[in-house]
Short mmCIF file of C-alpha atoms and ligand atoms in Angstrom, two decimals:
data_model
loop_
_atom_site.label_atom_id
_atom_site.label_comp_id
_atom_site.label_asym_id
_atom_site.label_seq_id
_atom_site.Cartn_x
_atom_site.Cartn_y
_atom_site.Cartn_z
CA UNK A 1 -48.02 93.65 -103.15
CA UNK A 2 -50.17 96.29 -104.66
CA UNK A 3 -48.89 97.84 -108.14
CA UNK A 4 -48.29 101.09 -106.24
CA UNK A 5 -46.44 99.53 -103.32
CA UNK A 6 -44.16 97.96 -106.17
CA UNK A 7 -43.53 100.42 -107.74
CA UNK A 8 -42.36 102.24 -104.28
CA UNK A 9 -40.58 99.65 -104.05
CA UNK A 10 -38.64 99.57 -107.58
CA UNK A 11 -38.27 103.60 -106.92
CA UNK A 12 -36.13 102.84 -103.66
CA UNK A 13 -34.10 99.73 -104.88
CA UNK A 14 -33.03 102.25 -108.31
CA UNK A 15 -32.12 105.37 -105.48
CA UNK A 16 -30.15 102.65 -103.32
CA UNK A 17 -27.33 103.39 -106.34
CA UNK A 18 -27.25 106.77 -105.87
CA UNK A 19 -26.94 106.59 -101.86
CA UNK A 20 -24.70 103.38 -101.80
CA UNK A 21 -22.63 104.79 -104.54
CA UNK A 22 -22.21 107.82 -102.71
CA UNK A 23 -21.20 106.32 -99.41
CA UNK A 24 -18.51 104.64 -101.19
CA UNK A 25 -17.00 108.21 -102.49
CA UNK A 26 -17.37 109.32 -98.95
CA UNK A 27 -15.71 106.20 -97.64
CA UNK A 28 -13.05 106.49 -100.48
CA UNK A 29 -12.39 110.15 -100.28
CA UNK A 30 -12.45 110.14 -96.33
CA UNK A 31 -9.81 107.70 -95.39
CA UNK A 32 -7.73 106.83 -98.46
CA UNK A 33 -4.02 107.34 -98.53
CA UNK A 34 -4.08 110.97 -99.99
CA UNK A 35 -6.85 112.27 -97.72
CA UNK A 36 -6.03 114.57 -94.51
CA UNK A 37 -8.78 112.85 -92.59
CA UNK A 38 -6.90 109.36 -92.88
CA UNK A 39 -4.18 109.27 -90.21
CA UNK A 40 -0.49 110.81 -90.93
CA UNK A 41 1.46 107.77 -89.34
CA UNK A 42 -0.62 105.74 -91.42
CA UNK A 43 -0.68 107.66 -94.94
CA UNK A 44 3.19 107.18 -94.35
CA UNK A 45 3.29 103.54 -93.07
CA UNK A 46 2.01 102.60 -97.02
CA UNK A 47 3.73 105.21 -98.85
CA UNK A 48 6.86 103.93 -97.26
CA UNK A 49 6.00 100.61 -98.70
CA UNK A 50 5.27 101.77 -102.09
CA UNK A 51 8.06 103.68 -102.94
CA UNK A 52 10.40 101.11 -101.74
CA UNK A 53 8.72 98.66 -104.11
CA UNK A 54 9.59 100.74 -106.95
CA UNK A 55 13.15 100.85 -105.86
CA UNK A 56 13.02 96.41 -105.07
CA UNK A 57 11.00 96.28 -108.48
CA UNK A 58 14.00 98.61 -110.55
CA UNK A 59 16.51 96.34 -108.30
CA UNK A 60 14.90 93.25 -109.95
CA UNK A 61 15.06 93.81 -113.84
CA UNK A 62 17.58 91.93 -115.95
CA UNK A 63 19.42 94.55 -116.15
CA UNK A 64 19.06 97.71 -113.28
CA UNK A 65 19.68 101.16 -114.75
CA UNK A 66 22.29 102.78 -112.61
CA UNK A 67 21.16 105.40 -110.04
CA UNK A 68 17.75 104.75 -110.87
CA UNK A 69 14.93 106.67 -108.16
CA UNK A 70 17.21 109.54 -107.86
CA UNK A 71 14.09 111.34 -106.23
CA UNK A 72 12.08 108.24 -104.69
CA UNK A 73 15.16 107.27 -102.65
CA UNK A 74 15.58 110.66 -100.68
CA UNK A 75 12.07 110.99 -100.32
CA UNK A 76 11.77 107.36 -98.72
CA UNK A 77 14.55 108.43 -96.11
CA UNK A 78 13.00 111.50 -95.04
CA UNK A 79 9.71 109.92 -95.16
CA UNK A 80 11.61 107.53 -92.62
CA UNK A 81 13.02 109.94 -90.50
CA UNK A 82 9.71 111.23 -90.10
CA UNK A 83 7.97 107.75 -88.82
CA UNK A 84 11.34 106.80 -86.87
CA UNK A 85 14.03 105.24 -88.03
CA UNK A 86 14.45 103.45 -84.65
CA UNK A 87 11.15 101.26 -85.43
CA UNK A 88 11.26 98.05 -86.76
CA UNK A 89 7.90 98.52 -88.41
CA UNK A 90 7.35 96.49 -91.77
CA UNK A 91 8.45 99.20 -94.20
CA UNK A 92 11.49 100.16 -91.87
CA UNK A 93 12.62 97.03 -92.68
CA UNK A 94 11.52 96.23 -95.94
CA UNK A 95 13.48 99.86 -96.76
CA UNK A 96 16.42 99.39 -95.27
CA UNK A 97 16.72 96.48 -96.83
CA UNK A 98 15.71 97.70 -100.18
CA UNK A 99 18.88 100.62 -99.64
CA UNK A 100 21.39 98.02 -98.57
CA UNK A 101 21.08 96.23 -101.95
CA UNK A 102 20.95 99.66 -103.75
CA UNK A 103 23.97 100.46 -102.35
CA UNK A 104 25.86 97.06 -102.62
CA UNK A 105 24.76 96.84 -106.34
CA UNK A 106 25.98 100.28 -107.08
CA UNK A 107 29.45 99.58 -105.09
CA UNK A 108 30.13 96.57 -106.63
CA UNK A 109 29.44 98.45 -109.81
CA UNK A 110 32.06 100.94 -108.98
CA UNK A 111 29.79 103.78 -108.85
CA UNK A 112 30.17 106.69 -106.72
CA UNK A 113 27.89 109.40 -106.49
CA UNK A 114 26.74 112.14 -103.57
CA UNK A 115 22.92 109.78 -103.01
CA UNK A 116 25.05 106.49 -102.31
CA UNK A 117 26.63 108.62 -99.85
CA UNK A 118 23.60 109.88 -98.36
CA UNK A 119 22.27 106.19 -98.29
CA UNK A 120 24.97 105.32 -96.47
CA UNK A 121 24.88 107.64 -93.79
CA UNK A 122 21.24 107.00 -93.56
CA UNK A 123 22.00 102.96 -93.04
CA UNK A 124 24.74 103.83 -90.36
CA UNK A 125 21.88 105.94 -88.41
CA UNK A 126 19.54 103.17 -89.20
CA UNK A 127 22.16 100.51 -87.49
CA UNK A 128 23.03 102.83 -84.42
CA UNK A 129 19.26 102.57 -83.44
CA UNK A 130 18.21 99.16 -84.50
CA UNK A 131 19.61 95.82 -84.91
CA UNK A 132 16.77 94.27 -86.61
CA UNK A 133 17.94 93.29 -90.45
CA UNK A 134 16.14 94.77 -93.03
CA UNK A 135 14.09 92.26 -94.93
CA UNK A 136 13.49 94.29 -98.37
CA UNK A 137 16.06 93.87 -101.75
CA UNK A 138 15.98 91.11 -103.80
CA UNK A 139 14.94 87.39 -103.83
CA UNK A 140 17.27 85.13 -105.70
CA UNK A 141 16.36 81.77 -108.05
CA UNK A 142 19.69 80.46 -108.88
CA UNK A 143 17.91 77.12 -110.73
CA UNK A 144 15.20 79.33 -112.03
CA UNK A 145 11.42 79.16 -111.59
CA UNK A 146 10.98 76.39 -108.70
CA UNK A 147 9.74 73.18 -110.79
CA UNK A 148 9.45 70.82 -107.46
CA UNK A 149 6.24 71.50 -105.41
CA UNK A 150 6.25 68.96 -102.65
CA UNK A 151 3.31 70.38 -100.66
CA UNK A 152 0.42 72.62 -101.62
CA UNK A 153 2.35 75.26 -99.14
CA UNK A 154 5.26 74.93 -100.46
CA UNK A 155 3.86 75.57 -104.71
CA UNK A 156 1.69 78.92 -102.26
CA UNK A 157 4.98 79.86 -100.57
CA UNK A 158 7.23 79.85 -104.23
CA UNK A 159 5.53 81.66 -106.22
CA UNK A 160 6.94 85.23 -106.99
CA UNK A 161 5.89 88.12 -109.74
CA UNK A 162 8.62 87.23 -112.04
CA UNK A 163 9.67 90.28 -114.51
CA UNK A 164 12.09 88.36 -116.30
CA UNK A 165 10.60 86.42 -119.24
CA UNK A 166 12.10 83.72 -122.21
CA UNK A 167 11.42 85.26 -125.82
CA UNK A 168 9.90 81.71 -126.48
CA UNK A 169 6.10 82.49 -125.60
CA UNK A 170 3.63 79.94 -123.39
CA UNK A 171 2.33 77.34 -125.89
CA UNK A 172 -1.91 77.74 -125.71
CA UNK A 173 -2.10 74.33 -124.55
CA UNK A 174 -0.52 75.12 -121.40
CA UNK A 175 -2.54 78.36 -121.48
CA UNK A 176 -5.82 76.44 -121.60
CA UNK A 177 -4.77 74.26 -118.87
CA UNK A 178 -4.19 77.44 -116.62
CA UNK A 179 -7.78 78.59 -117.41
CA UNK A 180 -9.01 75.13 -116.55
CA UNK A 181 -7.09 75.05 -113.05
CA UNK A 182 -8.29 78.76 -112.46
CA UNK A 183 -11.79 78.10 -113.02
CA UNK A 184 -11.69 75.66 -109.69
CA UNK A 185 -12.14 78.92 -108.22
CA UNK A 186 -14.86 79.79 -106.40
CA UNK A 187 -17.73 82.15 -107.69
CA UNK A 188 -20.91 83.81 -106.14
CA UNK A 189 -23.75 81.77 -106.95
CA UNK A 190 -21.40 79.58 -109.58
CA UNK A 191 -21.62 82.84 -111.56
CA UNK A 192 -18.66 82.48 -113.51
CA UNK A 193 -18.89 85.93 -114.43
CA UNK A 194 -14.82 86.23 -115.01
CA UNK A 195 -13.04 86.48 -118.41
CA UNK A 196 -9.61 85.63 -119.74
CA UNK A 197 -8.29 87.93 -122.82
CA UNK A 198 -5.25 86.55 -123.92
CA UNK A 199 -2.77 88.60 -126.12
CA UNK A 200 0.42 87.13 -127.69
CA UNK A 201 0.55 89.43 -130.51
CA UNK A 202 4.03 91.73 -129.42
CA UNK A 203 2.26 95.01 -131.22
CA UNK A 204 -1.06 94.16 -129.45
CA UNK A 205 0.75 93.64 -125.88
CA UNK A 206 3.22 96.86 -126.69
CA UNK A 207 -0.06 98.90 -127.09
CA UNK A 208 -2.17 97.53 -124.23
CA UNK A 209 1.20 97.93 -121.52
CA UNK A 210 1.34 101.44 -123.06
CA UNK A 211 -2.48 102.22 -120.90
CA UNK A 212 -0.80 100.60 -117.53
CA UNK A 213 1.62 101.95 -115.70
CA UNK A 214 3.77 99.46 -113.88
CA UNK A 215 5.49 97.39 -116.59
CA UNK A 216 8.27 100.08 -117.41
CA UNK A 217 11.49 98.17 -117.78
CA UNK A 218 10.30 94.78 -118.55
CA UNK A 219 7.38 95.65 -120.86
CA UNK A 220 9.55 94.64 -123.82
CA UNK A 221 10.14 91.35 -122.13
CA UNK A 222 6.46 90.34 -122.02
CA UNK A 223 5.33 87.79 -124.77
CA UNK A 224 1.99 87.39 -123.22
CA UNK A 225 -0.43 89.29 -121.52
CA UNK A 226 -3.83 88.39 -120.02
CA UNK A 227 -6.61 91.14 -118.73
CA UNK A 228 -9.01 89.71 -116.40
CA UNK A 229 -12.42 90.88 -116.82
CA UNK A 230 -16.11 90.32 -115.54
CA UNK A 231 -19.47 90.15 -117.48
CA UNK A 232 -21.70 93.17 -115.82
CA UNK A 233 -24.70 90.70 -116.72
CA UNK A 234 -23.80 88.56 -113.62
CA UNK A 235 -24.95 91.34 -111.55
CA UNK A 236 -27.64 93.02 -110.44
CA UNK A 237 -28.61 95.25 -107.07
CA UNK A 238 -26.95 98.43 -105.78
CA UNK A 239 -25.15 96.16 -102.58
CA UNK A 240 -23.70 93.67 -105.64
CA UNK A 241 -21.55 96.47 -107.53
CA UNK A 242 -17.56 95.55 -106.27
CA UNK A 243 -18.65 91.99 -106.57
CA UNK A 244 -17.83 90.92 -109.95
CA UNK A 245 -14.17 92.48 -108.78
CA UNK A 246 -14.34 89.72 -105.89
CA UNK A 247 -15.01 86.78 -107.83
CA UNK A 248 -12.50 87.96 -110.50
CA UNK A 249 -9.61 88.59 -108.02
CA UNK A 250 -10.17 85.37 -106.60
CA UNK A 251 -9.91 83.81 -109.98
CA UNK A 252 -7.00 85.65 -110.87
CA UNK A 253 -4.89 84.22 -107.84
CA UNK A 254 -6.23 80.95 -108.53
CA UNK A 255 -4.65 81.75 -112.57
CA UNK A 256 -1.47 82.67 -111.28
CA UNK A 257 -0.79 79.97 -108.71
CA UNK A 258 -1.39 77.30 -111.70
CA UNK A 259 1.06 79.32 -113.81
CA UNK A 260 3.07 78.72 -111.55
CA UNK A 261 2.51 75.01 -111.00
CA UNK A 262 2.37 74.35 -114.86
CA UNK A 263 6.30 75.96 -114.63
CA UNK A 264 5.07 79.18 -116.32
CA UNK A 265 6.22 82.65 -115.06
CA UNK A 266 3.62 85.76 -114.26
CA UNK A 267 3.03 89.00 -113.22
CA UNK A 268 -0.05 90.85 -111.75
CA UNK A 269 -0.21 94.10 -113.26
CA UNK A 270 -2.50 96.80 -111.94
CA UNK A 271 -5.51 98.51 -113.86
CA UNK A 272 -5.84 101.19 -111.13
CA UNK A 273 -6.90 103.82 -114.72
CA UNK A 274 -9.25 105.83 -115.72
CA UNK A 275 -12.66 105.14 -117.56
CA UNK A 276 -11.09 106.80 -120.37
CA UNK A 277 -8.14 103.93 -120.55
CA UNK A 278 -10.59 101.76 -119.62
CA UNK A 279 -12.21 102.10 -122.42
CA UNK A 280 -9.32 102.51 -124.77
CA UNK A 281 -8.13 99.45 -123.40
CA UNK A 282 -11.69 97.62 -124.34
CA UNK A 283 -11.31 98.96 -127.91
CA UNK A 284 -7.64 97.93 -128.57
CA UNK A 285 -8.47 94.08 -127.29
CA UNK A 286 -11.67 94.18 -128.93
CA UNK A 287 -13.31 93.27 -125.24
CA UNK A 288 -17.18 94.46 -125.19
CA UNK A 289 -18.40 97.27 -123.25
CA UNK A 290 -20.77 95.19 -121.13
CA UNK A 291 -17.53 93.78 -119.45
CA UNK A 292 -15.80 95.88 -116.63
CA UNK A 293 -11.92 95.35 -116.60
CA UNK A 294 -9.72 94.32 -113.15
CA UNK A 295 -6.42 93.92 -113.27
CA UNK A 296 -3.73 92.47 -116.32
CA UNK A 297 -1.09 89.33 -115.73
CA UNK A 298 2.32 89.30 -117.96
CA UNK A 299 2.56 85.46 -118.74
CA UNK A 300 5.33 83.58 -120.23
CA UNK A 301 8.22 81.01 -119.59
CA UNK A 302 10.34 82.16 -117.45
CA UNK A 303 13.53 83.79 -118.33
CA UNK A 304 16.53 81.09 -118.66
CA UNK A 305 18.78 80.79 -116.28
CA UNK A 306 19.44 82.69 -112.12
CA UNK A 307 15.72 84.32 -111.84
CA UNK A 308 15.60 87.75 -109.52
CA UNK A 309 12.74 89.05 -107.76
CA UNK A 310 11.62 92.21 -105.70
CA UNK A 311 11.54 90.71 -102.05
CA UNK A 312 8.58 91.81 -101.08
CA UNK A 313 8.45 90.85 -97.68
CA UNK A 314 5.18 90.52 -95.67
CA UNK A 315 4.16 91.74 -92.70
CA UNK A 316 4.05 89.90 -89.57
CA UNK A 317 0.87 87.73 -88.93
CA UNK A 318 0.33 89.51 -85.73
CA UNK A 319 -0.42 92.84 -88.25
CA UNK A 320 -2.84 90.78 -90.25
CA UNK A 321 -4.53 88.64 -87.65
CA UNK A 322 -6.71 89.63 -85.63
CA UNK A 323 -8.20 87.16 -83.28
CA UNK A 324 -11.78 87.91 -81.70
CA UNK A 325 -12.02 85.33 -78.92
CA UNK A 326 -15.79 84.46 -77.14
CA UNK A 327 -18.91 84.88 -78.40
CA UNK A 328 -19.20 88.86 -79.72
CA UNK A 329 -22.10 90.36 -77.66
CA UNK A 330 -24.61 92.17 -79.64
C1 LIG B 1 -3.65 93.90 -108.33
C2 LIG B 1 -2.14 93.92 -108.45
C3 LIG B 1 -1.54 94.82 -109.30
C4 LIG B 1 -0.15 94.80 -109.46
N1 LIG B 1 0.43 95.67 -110.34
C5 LIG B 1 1.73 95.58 -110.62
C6 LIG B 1 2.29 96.37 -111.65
O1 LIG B 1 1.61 97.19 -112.28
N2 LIG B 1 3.60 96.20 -111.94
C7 LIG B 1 4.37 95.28 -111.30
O2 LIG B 1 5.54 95.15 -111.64
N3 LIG B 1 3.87 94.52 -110.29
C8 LIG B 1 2.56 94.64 -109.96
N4 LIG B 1 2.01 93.84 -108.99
C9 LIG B 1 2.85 92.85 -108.30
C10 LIG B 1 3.16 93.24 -106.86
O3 LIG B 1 4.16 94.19 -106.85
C11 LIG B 1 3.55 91.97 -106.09
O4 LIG B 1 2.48 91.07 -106.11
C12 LIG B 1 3.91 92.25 -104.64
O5 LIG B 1 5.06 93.04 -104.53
C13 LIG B 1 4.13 90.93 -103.89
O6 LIG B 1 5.18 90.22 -104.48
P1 LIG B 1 5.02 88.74 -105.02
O7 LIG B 1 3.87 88.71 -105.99
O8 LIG B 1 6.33 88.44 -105.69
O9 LIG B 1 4.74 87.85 -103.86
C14 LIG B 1 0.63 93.87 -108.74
C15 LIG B 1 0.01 92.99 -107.86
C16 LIG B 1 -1.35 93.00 -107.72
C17 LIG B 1 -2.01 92.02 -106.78
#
C-alpha cells in the first residue's frame, strides 16, 4: 500500500468513530424506552416491569417501610389499565402479584389506608377478567442461602440478588476464590481485559453506594462491594467500543454464580451514571482513568436466618426464543 493510500486509509478507520458513534445515538435516541418513535404498548410493557420491581425490591428488605411507593403504585395500575388488565402479559402478572403481597403485608400489619383500598379494588377487577395468578411478590429462603447444589442447573436456578447481608464480612480468601472461578469466563481473544475493585472499608462502600442509585434501604447492610471494570487498552477499532462491556458482563455473571456456590450472598447493582459519577466514582476507589466502569456487586455472607427476595419472575421462553428453522436465504 502506498504511503498515501495508508494514510486514506488511517483517515477513514479514525472517522469510522464519529459515524459509528453516531449511529449508536441515533439507535439509542430512536427506540429507547423514553423516545416517541419506540412503540407505546412497548414503552409500557417495561415500565410496567420496572416500577413493580421497585415495589418487589421495597417488599424484600429486612424490614419494609409501611406504605412505601405511595406514587409508583397508582401509577403502575393506571399504567395497567392502559395495556389491559385482562392480559396475562409478563408484567400483568408479575404486578398483580407484586400488589397482592403489598396488600397482604400491610393487612396483616393492621394498616388501613385509602391506596390499600384502591389496590384492592384494582385486584378484584384484575380477578373478574383473568384467572391467571400473578407471579410477582416475594421469594422465600426459610434455611437461608441454598448451600446444596446437586446439579449445575439447580446452583443456575438458586441463585437470587440477596439484599439482606450478615455484619460479619466475606473473608478475602473466599473472595480470591470467587475471582479465580470468575476468571473461567470467557474473553475476546483471552483478553482478560476485566477488573475486580474490592471495597470492605464501611466509609469507602457508604461513599461509593452514595454515586448509585439502587441500594436505598439495604446500603447500610452492605459490608462489601465490588465494581467491575475493563482496561480501555484491550481495545482498539471504532466496531470494538461496547466490547470491553461484553466480556465484563460475562465475567460478572460468572462472579456472582461462584458467590453463590462458595455460600456467599450478592447483588448486581447498576452503574447506569453519568461521566461525571463516573469519574467521581474512579477517584473515590482510586481506579485509573484508562479503565471504563460497568456495573457494582454488594457481596457478603448472607444475612442469618429466613432470607427474602424480590420474585422477579421471568418471562416465558416463548418471549425469549425465537426459533429460525431452515437454512435463512440470502
Ligand atoms: C446490571 C444490573 C444492575 C442491577 N442494578 C440493581 C440495583 O441498582 N439495585 C438492586 O437492588 N438490584 C439491581 N439489580 C438486580 C436486579 O434487580 C435482579 O437481577 C433482577 O430483578 C433479577 O432477579 P434475580 O437476580 O434475583 O434473579 C441489577 C441487575 C443487573 C443485571
Amino acid at each position: 500500500m502506498s504511503a498515501f493510500a495508508a494514510k486514506l486509509n488511517q483517515i477513514g478507520k479514525a472517522l469510522l468513530f464519529i459515524t459509528e458513534f453516531a449511529q449508536d445515538l441515533y439507535y439509542y435516541t430512536k427506540y429507547c424506552g423514553v423516545s416517541p418513535f419506540q412503540i407505546a404498548r412497548k414503552r409500557v410493557y417495561y415500565k410496567i416491569i420496572i416500577e413493580t420491581h421497585a415495589i418487589e425490591k421495597g417488599l424484600s428488605l429486612a424490614s419494609p417501610r409501611m406504605l412505601f411507593g405511595r406514587q409508583k403504585i397508582p401509577a403502575i395500575m393506571r399504567q395497567i389499565r392502559w395495556y389491559g388488565i385482562e392480559s396475562n402479559d409478563m408484567p400483568i402478572r408479575m404486578a398483580t402479584g407484586a400488589l397482592e403481597t403489598y396488600l397482604a403485608i400491610h393487612r396483616t400489619a393492621g394498616i388501613d389506608d385509602p391506596l390499600l383500598d384502591d389496590i384492592h379494588s384494582f385486584l378484584k377487577e384484575r380477578t373478574s377478567v383473568s384467572a391467571a395468578p400473578g407471579s410477582g411478590g416475594l421469594r422465600h429462603f426459610a434455611n437461608g442461602l441454598p448451600q446444596q447444589h446437586s446439579t449445575s442447573a439447580s446452583l443456575l436456578e438458586s441463585r437470587f440478588s440477596c439484599r439482606m447481608f450478615s455484619s460479619q464480612p466475606l473473608d478475602l480468601e473466599t473472595l480470591e476464590r470467587i475471582v479465580e472461578l470468575a476468571q473461567t469466563a470467557p474473553s475476546q481473544c483471552n483478553r482478560q481485559a476485566t477488573k475486580i475493585h474490592y471495597y470492605n472499608k464501611p466509609e469507602t462502600i457508604t461513599a461509593l453506594l452514595q454515586l448509585q442509585a439502587g441500594s436505598s434501604g439495604f446500603s447500610e447492610a452492605v459490608t462489601g462491594l465490588v465494581v467491575v471494570a475493563f482496561d480501555l487498552a484491550a481495545w482498539g477499532g471504532a466496531q470494538q467500543r461496547n466490547q470491553g462491556y461484553v466480556d465484563a458482563s460475562l465475567f460478572a455473571m460468572n462472579f456472582m454464580v461462584a458467590a453463590h456456590a462458595l455460600g456467599a450472598a450478592s447483588c448486581p447493582l447498576n452503574l447506569a451514571v453519568r461521566h461525571t459519577t463516573e469519574r467521581q466514582i474512579k477517584r473515590l476507589g482510586g481506579i485509573p482513568d484508562d479503565q471504563r466502569l460497568v456495573m457494582m456487586i454488594a457481596l457478603g455472607l448472607p444475612a442469618p436466618g429466613a432470607l427474602k427476595a424480590a420474585a422477579s419472575p421471568r418471562q416465558p421462553v416463548t418471549e425469549v426464543l425465537r426459533v429460525v428453522g431452515g437454512v435463512a436465504s440470502v
